């Protein structure tokens, strides 16, 4: 049974001057122990979606089932008690700025009537887990962004939650710090089996730690599945943009705007993208293909990246104009077991 | 100045300090929950309630628009009921509290509204109740602003208490009116004025010191 199940979830905001449908008919589930990514550009509805998972936002329609509980059926007290098993971290860390690090971590414990002594012991353990034992008596203002997020993680883990929700948790951090936070989340997932839901607008984050991903666009999930599958066979336009262009949705939107203004200069007749697994490597396949088919191809891009811990090669080829050669090339590559994708 | 007059002035200082602090304290007994209720029931609050908010909001506006001297006269029946007389420093505490409370409510409201919404959300996400959020998050996070508000309140109440002197309210204001104004004793008038200024300065300095000390947001 999935630990999180979302069925036909819709959310409409009614404000004085507008009605915004932030989420439309969202369906997905997250299995226990998974690291699930939700990616989309700013304004797509990701924060609204993740806030529906602990009912900080109450959906207009649909059901959210967490650990077998339909959240709409819970009383206020039951909901608060369930929330103690759903930790959450935020882009802005949201720490108590007037409280010491240790008191921030103790906060959820004291709220739930754990004794002070026990809370302190637990908080010290958690600070050790996130590598901040020496900062217990510091105030958040004395810490760097990465350290603050570690405190927030320790706080989120205080009640030993089964689920950790992360809303753009690394978006305010530099790439190096992002890496260290992601590694920490991965470690916690591995050691405790906690289910993690990661909201992000960065494909690199999804590639780095998520097993499953849902792509959200204008309030809808346009594609979801294993990160590896989506990386290999992106179906939707949004997924193709993310995977093939290797861009984050925000950047892509900007790019599209720029493109629509620019005059197209170069025109390849047909482009394909191929993805290599761990076994195959670039050169022999391409070299052999050229020898076999007897026509040259244009290598437009080639890169390797880490997808869920395994190295993946990714190459975009510009094909010759002649359709017969194109077909030969494609069938040759497919015979070798490579994923071939048409690219615009 | 005679020894008697000096004694009288010292008593006046004590009465002024007494009226100011006691009135501010009781003002907070009313104004703090009032301000919290305003914040909590507001549209973007923890527990929005249009009707309650409107009532508290209008009450604060009305009470704040009554000038202190008028309030002093208006509440005399109440003062009589509570204290048993309408003159002297203890009797003055009643109108002072009633004038200070809506001012305090407004200052508390605005201090609490300054708290970052994200922190409130974080508390909600770990299952805090609204009561816990008010007591453990809002008040703690807004403490610097709350102390600044209290400092301003003390200055204002001290000024009001001197005004109450015009109708027998006791304290330095009372002395200034009786000796300085009716008997033209300039030395006493100026002494009381200087003492009032010094008291305001002192309270302000203490308030500022406390709020700087307790602010951990900047290093
Ligand atoms: N409380 C709210 N009131 C009105 N509109 C909102 C509210 N919260 C979010 N929205 C709107 O819903 C849409 C999705 O927002 P959000 O979930 O924050 O997107 P994301 O996190 O993907 O950037 C946006 O158009 C936003 O303006
Ligand atoms: Mg967001």
Coordinates of C-alpha atoms and ligand atoms in Angstrom, one line a residue:
Chain A
X1 CA 0.0 0.0 0.0
X2 CA 1.4 3.4 -0.9
X3 CA 2.2 5.7 2.0
X4 CA 0.8 8.7 0.2
X5 CA -2.1 8.4 -2.2
X6 CA -3.5 11.4 -4.0
X7 CA -6.8 11.0 -5.9
X8 CA -8.4 13.6 -8.2
X9 CA -7.0 16.4 -6.2
X10 CA -8.0 19.9 -7.3
X11 CA -7.4 23.2 -5.6
X12 CA -8.9 26.5 -6.6
X13 CA -8.0 29.8 -4.9
X14 CA -10.7 32.4 -4.9
X15 CA -9.4 35.9 -4.3
X16 CA -11.1 39.2 -4.6
X17 CA -10.0 39.8 -8.1
X18 CA -9.4 36.4 -9.5
X19 CA -10.0 32.7 -9.3
X20 CA -6.9 30.6 -9.8
X21 CA -7.1 26.9 -10.4
X22 CA -3.8 26.0 -8.9
X23 CA -4.2 22.2 -9.2
X24 CA -6.3 20.1 -11.5
X25 CA -7.2 16.5 -11.1
X26 CA -3.9 15.4 -9.6
X27 CA -3.3 11.7 -9.2
X28 CA -0.2 10.0 -7.9
X29 CA 1.0 7.7 -5.1
X30 CA 4.3 7.5 -3.3
X31 CA 5.5 4.1 -2.0
X32 CA 7.1 3.8 1.4
X33 CA 10.8 4.5 1.5
X34 CA 10.8 6.2 -1.9
X35 CA 12.4 9.5 -2.8
X36 CA 9.7 11.1 -5.0
X37 CA 10.4 14.2 -7.0
X38 CA 7.8 16.8 -8.1
X39 CA 9.3 19.1 -10.6
X40 CA 7.8 22.1 -12.5
X41 CA 8.4 25.7 -13.1
X42 CA 7.6 28.5 -10.7
X43 CA 3.8 29.0 -10.4
X44 CA 3.1 25.4 -11.6
X45 CA 1.4 24.6 -8.3
X46 CA 4.1 22.5 -6.6
X47 CA 4.0 24.3 -3.2
X48 CA 0.2 24.1 -3.2
X49 CA 0.4 20.4 -4.0
X50 CA 2.9 19.6 -1.3
X51 CA 0.9 21.6 1.2
X52 CA -2.1 19.5 0.4
X53 CA -0.1 16.4 1.6
X54 CA -0.2 17.6 5.2
X55 CA -3.4 19.6 4.8
X56 CA -1.7 23.0 5.4
X57 CA -3.8 23.6 2.4
X58 CA -7.2 22.0 2.2
X59 CA -8.0 20.7 -1.3
X60 CA -11.1 22.0 -3.0
X61 CA -11.7 18.5 -4.4
X62 CA -10.3 15.0 -4.2
X63 CA -8.7 12.9 -1.4
X64 CA -5.3 12.7 0.1
X65 CA -4.6 9.5 2.0
X66 CA -1.5 9.4 4.2
X67 CA -0.5 6.2 6.0
X68 CA -4.0 4.9 5.3
X69 CA -5.8 8.0 6.8
X70 CA -8.0 10.1 4.6
X71 CA -7.0 13.5 5.7
X72 CA -10.4 15.0 5.1
X73 CA -11.9 12.7 7.7
X74 CA -9.5 13.6 10.5
X75 CA -10.4 15.9 13.4
X76 CA -8.2 18.8 14.2
X77 CA -6.4 16.9 16.9
X78 CA -6.0 13.8 14.8
X79 CA -4.6 15.9 11.9
X80 CA -2.1 17.5 14.2
X81 CA -1.0 14.2 15.6
X82 CA -0.6 12.8 12.0
X83 CA 1.4 15.9 11.1
X84 CA 4.0 14.9 13.7
X85 CA 4.8 11.9 11.4
X86 CA 5.1 14.2 8.4
X87 CA 8.2 16.4 8.6
X88 CA 8.5 19.4 6.3
X89 CA 11.4 21.7 5.2
X90 CA 11.2 24.8 3.2
X91 CA 13.1 27.0 0.9
X92 CA 13.4 29.8 3.5
X93 CA 14.3 27.4 6.3
X94 CA 11.6 29.0 8.5
X95 CA 13.5 28.7 11.8
X96 CA 12.6 30.5 15.0
X97 CA 15.2 33.3 14.6
X98 CA 14.9 34.3 18.3
X99 CA 15.6 30.7 19.5
X100 CA 18.8 28.8 19.8
X101 CA 19.4 25.9 17.4
X102 CA 18.8 23.3 20.1
X103 CA 15.5 25.0 21.0
X104 CA 14.4 25.0 17.3
X105 CA 15.0 21.2 17.2
X106 CA 13.3 20.7 20.5
X107 CA 10.2 22.7 19.4
X108 CA 8.2 19.8 17.9
X109 CA 9.0 17.5 20.8
X110 CA 7.9 20.0 23.4
X111 CA 4.8 20.8 21.4
X112 CA 3.9 17.1 21.7
X113 CA 4.5 17.0 25.4
X114 CA 7.8 15.2 25.4
X115 CA 9.7 16.0 28.7
X116 CA 12.4 18.7 28.5
X117 CA 15.2 16.3 29.3
X118 CA 14.1 13.7 26.7
X119 CA 13.6 16.4 24.1
X120 CA 17.1 17.8 24.7
X121 CA 18.6 14.3 24.4
X122 CA 16.8 13.7 21.2
X123 CA 17.6 17.1 19.8
X124 CA 21.3 16.5 20.5
X125 CA 21.2 13.2 18.6
X126 CA 19.5 14.9 15.7
X127 CA 22.1 17.7 15.6
X128 CA 24.7 15.0 15.5
X129 CA 23.0 13.3 12.6
X130 CA 23.0 16.5 10.6
X131 CA 26.5 17.4 11.6
X132 CA 25.8 20.4 13.8
X133 CA 26.6 19.2 17.3
X134 CA 28.8 22.2 17.9
X135 CA 26.1 24.7 17.0
X136 CA 23.5 23.7 19.5
X137 CA 23.8 26.9 21.5
X138 CA 24.1 29.2 18.4
X139 CA 21.3 31.3 17.0
X140 CA 20.2 30.7 13.4
X141 CA 21.5 34.1 12.4
X142 CA 25.0 32.9 13.1
X143 CA 24.7 30.0 10.7
X144 CA 25.1 29.7 6.9
X145 CA 22.2 28.8 4.7
X146 CA 23.3 25.2 4.4
X147 CA 23.6 25.0 8.2
X148 CA 20.2 26.5 8.7
X149 CA 18.7 23.9 6.4
X150 CA 20.4 21.2 8.4
X151 CA 18.8 22.6 11.6
X152 CA 15.4 22.6 9.8
X153 CA 16.0 19.0 8.8
X154 CA 16.8 18.1 12.4
X155 CA 13.6 19.8 13.5
X156 CA 11.6 18.0 10.8
X157 CA 13.0 14.7 12.0
X158 CA 12.4 15.3 15.7
X159 CA 9.2 13.3 15.9
X160 CA 10.6 10.4 13.9
X161 CA 8.3 11.1 10.9
X162 CA 7.6 8.5 8.3
X163 CA 7.5 11.1 5.6
X164 CA 9.6 14.2 4.9
X165 CA 8.3 16.9 2.6
X166 CA 10.8 19.2 1.0
X167 CA 9.5 22.4 -0.7
X168 CA 12.4 23.8 -2.7
X169 CA 14.7 22.9 0.2
X170 CA 17.8 23.6 -1.8
X171 CA 16.7 26.4 -4.0
X172 CA 18.2 29.1 -1.8
X173 CA 21.6 27.3 -1.6
X174 CA 24.6 27.3 -3.8
X175 CA 25.4 24.2 -5.9
X176 CA 27.9 22.8 -3.4
X177 CA 25.7 23.2 -0.4
X178 CA 22.8 21.8 -2.4
X179 CA 24.9 18.7 -3.0
X180 CA 25.7 18.3 0.7
X181 CA 22.0 18.7 1.7
X182 CA 21.0 16.2 -1.0
X183 CA 23.6 13.7 0.2
X184 CA 22.3 14.2 3.8
X185 CA 18.7 13.5 2.7
X186 CA 19.9 10.4 0.8
X187 CA 21.7 9.2 3.8
X188 CA 18.7 9.7 6.1
X189 CA 16.5 7.9 3.6
X190 CA 18.9 5.0 3.4
X191 CA 19.4 4.7 7.2
X192 CA 15.8 5.3 8.4
X193 CA 13.7 4.3 5.4
X194 CA 11.9 7.6 5.6
X195 CA 9.8 8.5 2.5
X196 CA 10.9 11.8 1.0
X197 CA 8.9 14.0 -1.3
X198 CA 11.1 16.6 -3.0
X199 CA 9.6 19.7 -4.7
X200 CA 12.0 21.4 -7.0
X201 CA 12.4 23.3 -10.2
X202 CA 15.8 21.9 -10.7
X203 CA 16.2 18.8 -12.9
X204 CA 19.7 18.2 -11.4
X205 CA 18.1 17.7 -7.9
X206 CA 15.7 15.1 -9.3
X207 CA 18.4 13.3 -11.2
X208 CA 20.6 13.3 -8.1
X209 CA 18.3 11.7 -5.6
X210 CA 14.8 10.8 -6.8
X211 CA 13.7 7.4 -7.9
X212 CA 10.3 8.6 -9.1
X213 CA 9.2 11.9 -10.5
X214 CA 6.1 13.7 -11.4
X215 CA 6.3 16.7 -13.8
X216 CA 3.8 19.4 -13.0
X217 CA 2.8 22.0 -15.5
X218 CA 0.0 24.6 -15.0
X219 CA -1.5 22.7 -12.1
X220 CA -1.5 19.3 -13.9
X221 CA 0.8 16.3 -13.7
X222 CA 1.8 15.9 -17.3
X223 CA 4.1 12.9 -16.8
X224 CA 5.2 10.7 -14.0
X225 CA 7.2 7.5 -13.5
X226 CA 10.7 6.3 -12.8
X227 CA 13.3 9.0 -13.2
X228 CA 15.3 6.6 -15.3
X229 CA 12.4 5.9 -17.6
X230 CA 11.5 9.5 -18.0
X231 CA 15.2 10.3 -18.6
X232 CA 15.4 7.7 -21.3
X233 CA 12.0 8.1 -22.9
X234 CA 10.5 11.5 -22.1
X235 CA 7.0 11.6 -23.5
X236 CA 5.5 15.0 -22.7
X237 CA 6.8 18.3 -24.1
X238 CA 7.7 19.4 -20.6
X239 CA 9.6 16.2 -19.9
X240 CA 11.5 16.5 -23.2
X241 CA 12.4 20.1 -22.3
X242 CA 13.7 19.0 -18.9
X243 CA 15.6 16.0 -20.1
X244 CA 16.8 16.8 -23.5
X245 CA 17.6 20.4 -23.1
X246 CA 18.9 19.6 -19.7
X247 CA 17.4 22.8 -18.5
X248 CA 15.4 23.7 -15.5
X249 CA 11.9 24.7 -16.3
X250 CA 12.5 28.3 -15.3
X251 CA 15.4 28.7 -17.6
X252 CA 13.5 27.0 -20.3
X253 CA 10.7 29.4 -20.2
X254 CA 13.1 32.3 -20.6
X255 CA 14.8 30.5 -23.4
X256 CA 11.6 29.9 -25.3
X257 CA 10.8 33.6 -25.1
X258 CA 14.2 34.5 -26.4
X259 CA 13.9 31.9 -29.2
X260 CA 10.5 33.1 -30.4
X261 CA 12.1 36.5 -31.0
X262 CA 15.3 35.2 -32.6
X263 CA 15.5 34.2 -36.3
X264 CA 16.3 30.5 -36.7
X265 CA 19.8 30.2 -38.2
X266 CA 20.7 26.6 -38.4
X267 CA 18.3 24.0 -39.6
X268 CA 19.1 20.3 -39.2
X269 CA 16.8 18.1 -41.3
X270 CA 16.2 15.6 -38.4
X271 CA 17.6 15.2 -34.9
X272 CA 17.6 12.2 -32.7
X273 CA 18.6 11.6 -29.1
X274 CA 20.2 8.4 -27.9
X275 CA 20.7 7.3 -24.4
X276 CA 23.5 4.9 -23.4
X277 CA 23.2 2.6 -20.4
X278 CA 26.2 1.6 -18.3
X279 CA 27.3 -1.2 -20.6
X280 CA 27.6 0.6 -23.9
X281 CA 29.9 3.4 -24.5
X282 CA 29.8 6.2 -27.1
X283 CA 32.6 5.7 -29.6
X284 CA 32.4 2.1 -30.8
X285 CA 28.6 2.4 -31.4
X286 CA 28.8 5.6 -33.3
X287 CA 32.0 4.7 -35.1
X288 CA 30.6 1.3 -36.1
X289 CA 27.4 2.9 -37.2
X290 CA 29.1 5.3 -39.5
X291 CA 31.2 2.5 -41.0
X292 CA 28.2 0.3 -41.5
X293 CA 25.8 2.9 -42.9
X294 CA 28.5 4.7 -44.8
X295 CA 27.2 8.3 -44.1
X296 CA 28.5 10.8 -41.6
X297 CA 26.3 12.2 -38.8
X298 CA 26.6 15.4 -36.9
X299 CA 27.2 15.1 -33.1
X300 CA 25.3 18.0 -31.7
X301 CA 25.7 17.2 -28.1
X302 CA 27.1 14.5 -25.9
X303 CA 27.2 14.3 -22.2
X304 CA 27.2 11.9 -19.3
X305 CA 25.3 12.4 -16.1
X306 CA 24.4 10.7 -13.0
X307 CA 20.9 9.5 -12.9
X308 CA 19.9 7.9 -9.6
X309 CA 23.5 6.9 -9.0
X310 CA 24.2 5.3 -12.4
X311 CA 26.2 7.0 -15.2
X312 CA 24.1 7.7 -18.3
X313 CA 25.4 8.9 -21.6
X314 CA 23.2 11.2 -23.6
X315 CA 23.8 12.2 -27.2
X316 CA 22.0 14.2 -29.8
X317 CA 22.8 13.5 -33.5
X318 CA 21.9 15.5 -36.5
X319 CA 21.0 13.1 -39.4
X320 CA 21.8 13.4 -43.0
X321 CA 19.0 14.7 -45.3
X322 CA 18.5 11.5 -47.2
X323 CA 15.6 9.5 -45.6
X324 CA 16.9 6.1 -46.5
X325 CA 20.1 6.8 -44.5
X326 CA 18.1 8.2 -41.6
X327 CA 16.1 5.0 -41.4
X328 CA 19.3 2.9 -41.6
X329 CA 20.9 4.8 -38.8
X330 CA 17.8 4.6 -36.5
X331 CA 17.3 0.9 -37.0
X332 CA 21.1 0.2 -36.5
X333 CA 21.0 2.1 -33.2
X334 CA 17.8 0.4 -32.1
X335 CA 19.3 -3.0 -32.9
X336 CA 22.1 -2.2 -30.5
X337 CA 19.4 -1.8 -27.7
X338 CA 19.8 2.0 -27.5
X339 CA 16.9 4.2 -26.7
X340 CA 16.2 6.5 -29.7
X341 CA 14.1 9.6 -29.4
X342 CA 13.1 12.0 -32.1
X343 CA 14.0 15.6 -31.2
X344 CA 12.6 18.8 -32.7
Chain B
X1 CA 12.7 74.7 48.0
X2 CA 11.9 73.6 51.5
X3 CA 12.5 70.1 52.8
X4 CA 8.7 69.6 52.7
X5 CA 8.6 70.5 49.1
X6 CA 11.4 68.2 48.2
X7 CA 9.7 65.4 50.1
X8 CA 6.5 66.2 48.2
X9 CA 8.3 66.1 44.9
X10 CA 9.9 62.7 45.8
X11 CA 6.5 61.4 46.6
X12 CA 5.3 62.8 43.3
X13 CA 8.0 60.9 41.5
X14 CA 7.1 57.7 43.2
X15 CA 3.4 58.2 42.4
X16 CA 4.1 58.9 38.8
X17 CA 6.2 55.8 38.5
X18 CA 3.6 53.8 40.3
X19 CA 0.7 55.0 38.2
X20 CA 2.7 54.5 35.0
X21 CA 3.9 51.0 35.7
X22 CA 0.7 49.7 37.3
X23 CA -1.4 51.1 34.5
X24 CA 0.9 49.7 31.8
X25 CA 0.8 46.3 33.5
X26 CA -3.0 46.2 33.8
X27 CA -3.1 47.8 30.3
X28 CA -1.3 44.7 29.1
X29 CA -3.6 42.4 31.0
X30 CA -6.4 43.7 28.7
X31 CA -4.4 44.8 25.7
X32 CA -2.3 41.8 25.1
X33 CA -5.2 39.3 24.7
X34 CA -7.0 41.9 22.8
X35 CA -4.1 42.4 20.3
X36 CA -3.6 38.6 20.1
X37 CA -7.3 38.2 19.3
X38 CA -7.1 40.8 16.6
X39 CA -4.1 39.0 15.0
X40 CA -5.7 35.6 15.3
X41 CA -9.1 36.5 14.0
X42 CA -7.9 38.7 11.1
X43 CA -8.5 37.6 7.6
X44 CA -5.0 36.1 7.2
X45 CA -4.8 35.0 10.8
X46 CA -4.6 31.6 12.4
X47 CA -8.4 31.5 13.0
X48 CA -10.2 34.0 10.9
X49 CA -13.4 35.3 12.3
X50 CA -14.9 38.3 10.6
X51 CA -17.5 39.2 13.3
X52 CA -15.1 38.9 16.3
X53 CA -12.4 40.9 14.4
X54 CA -14.8 43.7 13.5
X55 CA -16.0 44.1 17.0
X56 CA -12.5 44.2 18.5
X57 CA -11.3 46.4 15.7
X58 CA -14.1 49.0 16.1
X59 CA -13.9 48.9 19.9
X60 CA -10.2 49.7 19.6
X61 CA -10.8 52.6 17.2
X62 CA -13.6 54.1 19.3
X63 CA -11.6 53.9 22.5
X64 CA -8.5 55.3 20.9
X65 CA -10.3 58.3 19.5
X66 CA -11.5 59.5 23.0
X67 CA -9.0 62.1 24.3
X68 CA -7.5 61.0 27.6
X69 CA -8.9 63.9 29.7
X70 CA -12.4 63.1 28.4
X71 CA -11.9 59.4 29.1
X72 CA -10.9 60.3 32.7
X73 CA -14.2 62.0 33.2
X74 CA -16.3 59.4 31.3
X75 CA -15.0 56.5 33.4
X76 CA -15.4 58.2 36.8
X77 CA -18.5 56.1 37.7
X78 CA -16.4 53.0 37.0
X79 CA -13.4 54.4 39.0
X80 CA -15.7 55.1 41.9
X81 CA -17.0 51.5 41.7
X82 CA -13.5 50.0 41.6
X83 CA -11.4 52.3 43.8
X84 CA -14.1 54.0 45.9
X85 CA -12.9 57.5 45.0
X86 CA -12.1 59.5 41.9
X87 CA -9.0 61.4 43.0
X88 CA -5.4 60.3 43.8
X89 CA -3.0 58.1 42.0
X90 CA -4.7 54.8 42.5
X91 CA -8.0 56.2 41.1
X92 CA -6.1 57.6 38.1
X93 CA -4.9 54.0 37.2
X94 CA -8.5 53.1 36.1
X95 CA -8.8 55.7 33.2
X96 CA -5.1 55.1 32.4
X97 CA -5.6 51.4 31.9
X98 CA -8.7 52.0 29.8
X99 CA -6.9 54.4 27.6
X100 CA -3.7 52.3 27.3
X101 CA -5.4 49.0 26.6
X102 CA -6.6 49.8 23.0
X103 CA -3.2 51.4 22.2
X104 CA -1.5 48.3 23.5
X105 CA -3.9 46.1 21.5
X106 CA -2.9 47.9 18.3
X107 CA 0.8 47.7 19.1
X108 CA 0.6 44.0 19.9
X109 CA -1.4 43.4 16.8
X110 CA 1.1 45.0 14.6
X111 CA 4.1 43.4 16.3
X112 CA 2.6 39.9 15.9
X113 CA 1.7 40.6 12.3
X114 CA 5.4 41.2 11.6
X115 CA 6.2 37.5 12.3
X116 CA 7.2 35.7 9.1
X117 CA 4.4 33.5 7.9
X118 CA 6.8 30.7 7.0
X119 CA 7.7 30.2 10.6
X120 CA 4.1 29.9 11.5
X121 CA 3.7 27.4 8.7
X122 CA 6.6 25.4 10.0
X123 CA 5.0 25.2 13.4
X124 CA 1.7 24.1 11.9
X125 CA 3.6 21.5 9.9
X126 CA 4.9 19.8 13.1
X127 CA 1.3 19.8 14.6
X128 CA 1.3 22.9 16.8
X129 CA -2.1 24.1 18.0
X130 CA -3.0 27.8 17.5
X131 CA -2.5 28.4 21.2
X132 CA 1.0 26.9 21.0
X133 CA 1.7 29.0 17.9
X134 CA 0.7 32.2 19.7
X135 CA 2.6 31.4 22.9
X136 CA 5.7 29.7 21.6
X137 CA 6.1 31.2 18.1
X138 CA 4.4 34.6 17.7
X139 CA 5.3 36.1 21.1
X140 CA 8.8 34.8 21.1
X141 CA 9.6 35.9 17.5
X142 CA 7.9 39.3 18.0
X143 CA 9.5 39.9 21.4
X144 CA 11.8 42.7 20.2
X145 CA 8.9 44.6 18.6
X146 CA 6.7 43.9 21.6
X147 CA 9.3 45.4 24.0
X148 CA 9.6 48.5 21.7
X149 CA 5.8 48.7 21.9
X150 CA 5.8 48.5 25.7
X151 CA 8.5 51.2 25.8
X152 CA 6.3 53.5 23.7
X153 CA 3.3 52.6 25.9
X154 CA 5.1 53.5 29.1
X155 CA 6.1 56.9 27.7
X156 CA 2.5 57.6 26.6
X157 CA 1.0 56.5 29.9
X158 CA 3.5 58.6 31.8
X159 CA 2.4 61.6 29.8
X160 CA -1.3 60.8 30.4
X161 CA -0.6 60.4 34.1
X162 CA 0.8 63.9 34.2
X163 CA -2.3 65.1 32.4
X164 CA -4.5 63.5 35.1
X165 CA -2.7 65.8 37.6
X166 CA -4.9 68.6 36.3
X167 CA -7.9 67.1 38.0
X168 CA -6.2 65.8 41.2
X169 CA -4.7 62.7 39.8
X170 CA -1.6 62.8 42.0
X171 CA 2.0 62.5 40.9
X172 CA 4.3 65.0 39.3
X173 CA 1.6 66.4 37.0
X174 CA -0.5 67.2 40.0
X175 CA 2.4 69.0 41.7
X176 CA 3.2 71.0 38.5
X177 CA -0.4 72.2 38.3
X178 CA -0.9 73.0 41.9
X179 CA 2.5 74.7 42.7
X180 CA 3.8 75.7 39.3
X181 CA 0.5 76.9 37.7
X182 CA -1.7 78.1 40.5
X183 CA 1.0 79.4 42.9
X184 CA 3.5 80.5 40.3
X185 CA 6.4 78.6 41.9
X186 CA 8.6 78.4 38.8
X187 CA 11.3 76.3 40.6
X188 CA 8.8 73.6 41.4
X189 CA 7.3 73.7 38.0
X190 CA 10.7 73.3 36.3
X191 CA 11.8 70.6 38.7
X192 CA 8.7 68.5 37.9
X193 CA 9.1 69.1 34.2
X194 CA 12.8 68.0 34.3
X195 CA 11.9 65.0 36.4
X196 CA 9.2 64.0 33.9
X197 CA 11.7 64.3 31.1
X198 CA 14.2 62.2 33.0
X199 CA 11.7 59.5 33.7
X200 CA 10.7 59.2 30.1
X201 CA 14.4 59.1 29.1
X202 CA 15.1 56.4 31.8
X203 CA 12.2 54.2 30.7
X204 CA 13.2 54.6 27.0
X205 CA 16.8 53.7 27.8
X206 CA 15.8 50.6 29.7
X207 CA 13.4 49.5 27.0
X208 CA 15.9 50.0 24.3
X209 CA 18.6 48.2 26.2
X210 CA 16.3 45.2 26.8
X211 CA 15.1 45.0 23.2
X212 CA 18.7 45.2 21.8
X213 CA 19.8 42.5 24.3
X214 CA 17.1 40.1 23.4
X215 CA 17.4 40.5 19.6
X216 CA 19.2 37.4 18.2
X217 CA 18.3 38.0 14.6
X218 CA 21.4 39.9 13.7
X219 CA 24.9 39.0 14.6
Ligands
LIG1 N1 -3.1 31.5 -1.1 C1 -3.2 31.7 -2.4 N2 -4.2 32.5 -2.9 C2 -4.3 32.7 -4.2 N3 -3.5 32.2 -5.1 C3 -2.6 31.3 -4.7 C4 -2.3 31.1 -3.3 N4 -1.3 30.2 -3.2 C5 -0.9 29.9 -4.5 N5 -1.6 30.6 -5.4 C6 -1.5 30.6 -6.8 O1 -1.5 29.2 -7.2 C7 -0.5 29.0 -8.3 C8 0.5 27.9 -7.8 O2 1.3 28.4 -6.8 P1 2.4 27.6 -6.1 O3 1.8 26.3 -5.6 O4 3.0 28.4 -5.0 O5 3.4 27.3 -7.3 P2 4.9 26.8 -7.2 O6 5.2 26.3 -5.8 O7 5.0 25.7 -8.2 O8 5.8 27.9 -7.6 C9 0.1 30.3 -8.6 O9 -0.6 30.9 -9.7 C10 -0.2 31.1 -7.3 O10 -0.3 32.5 -7.6
LIG2 MG1 6.7 27.0 -4.5

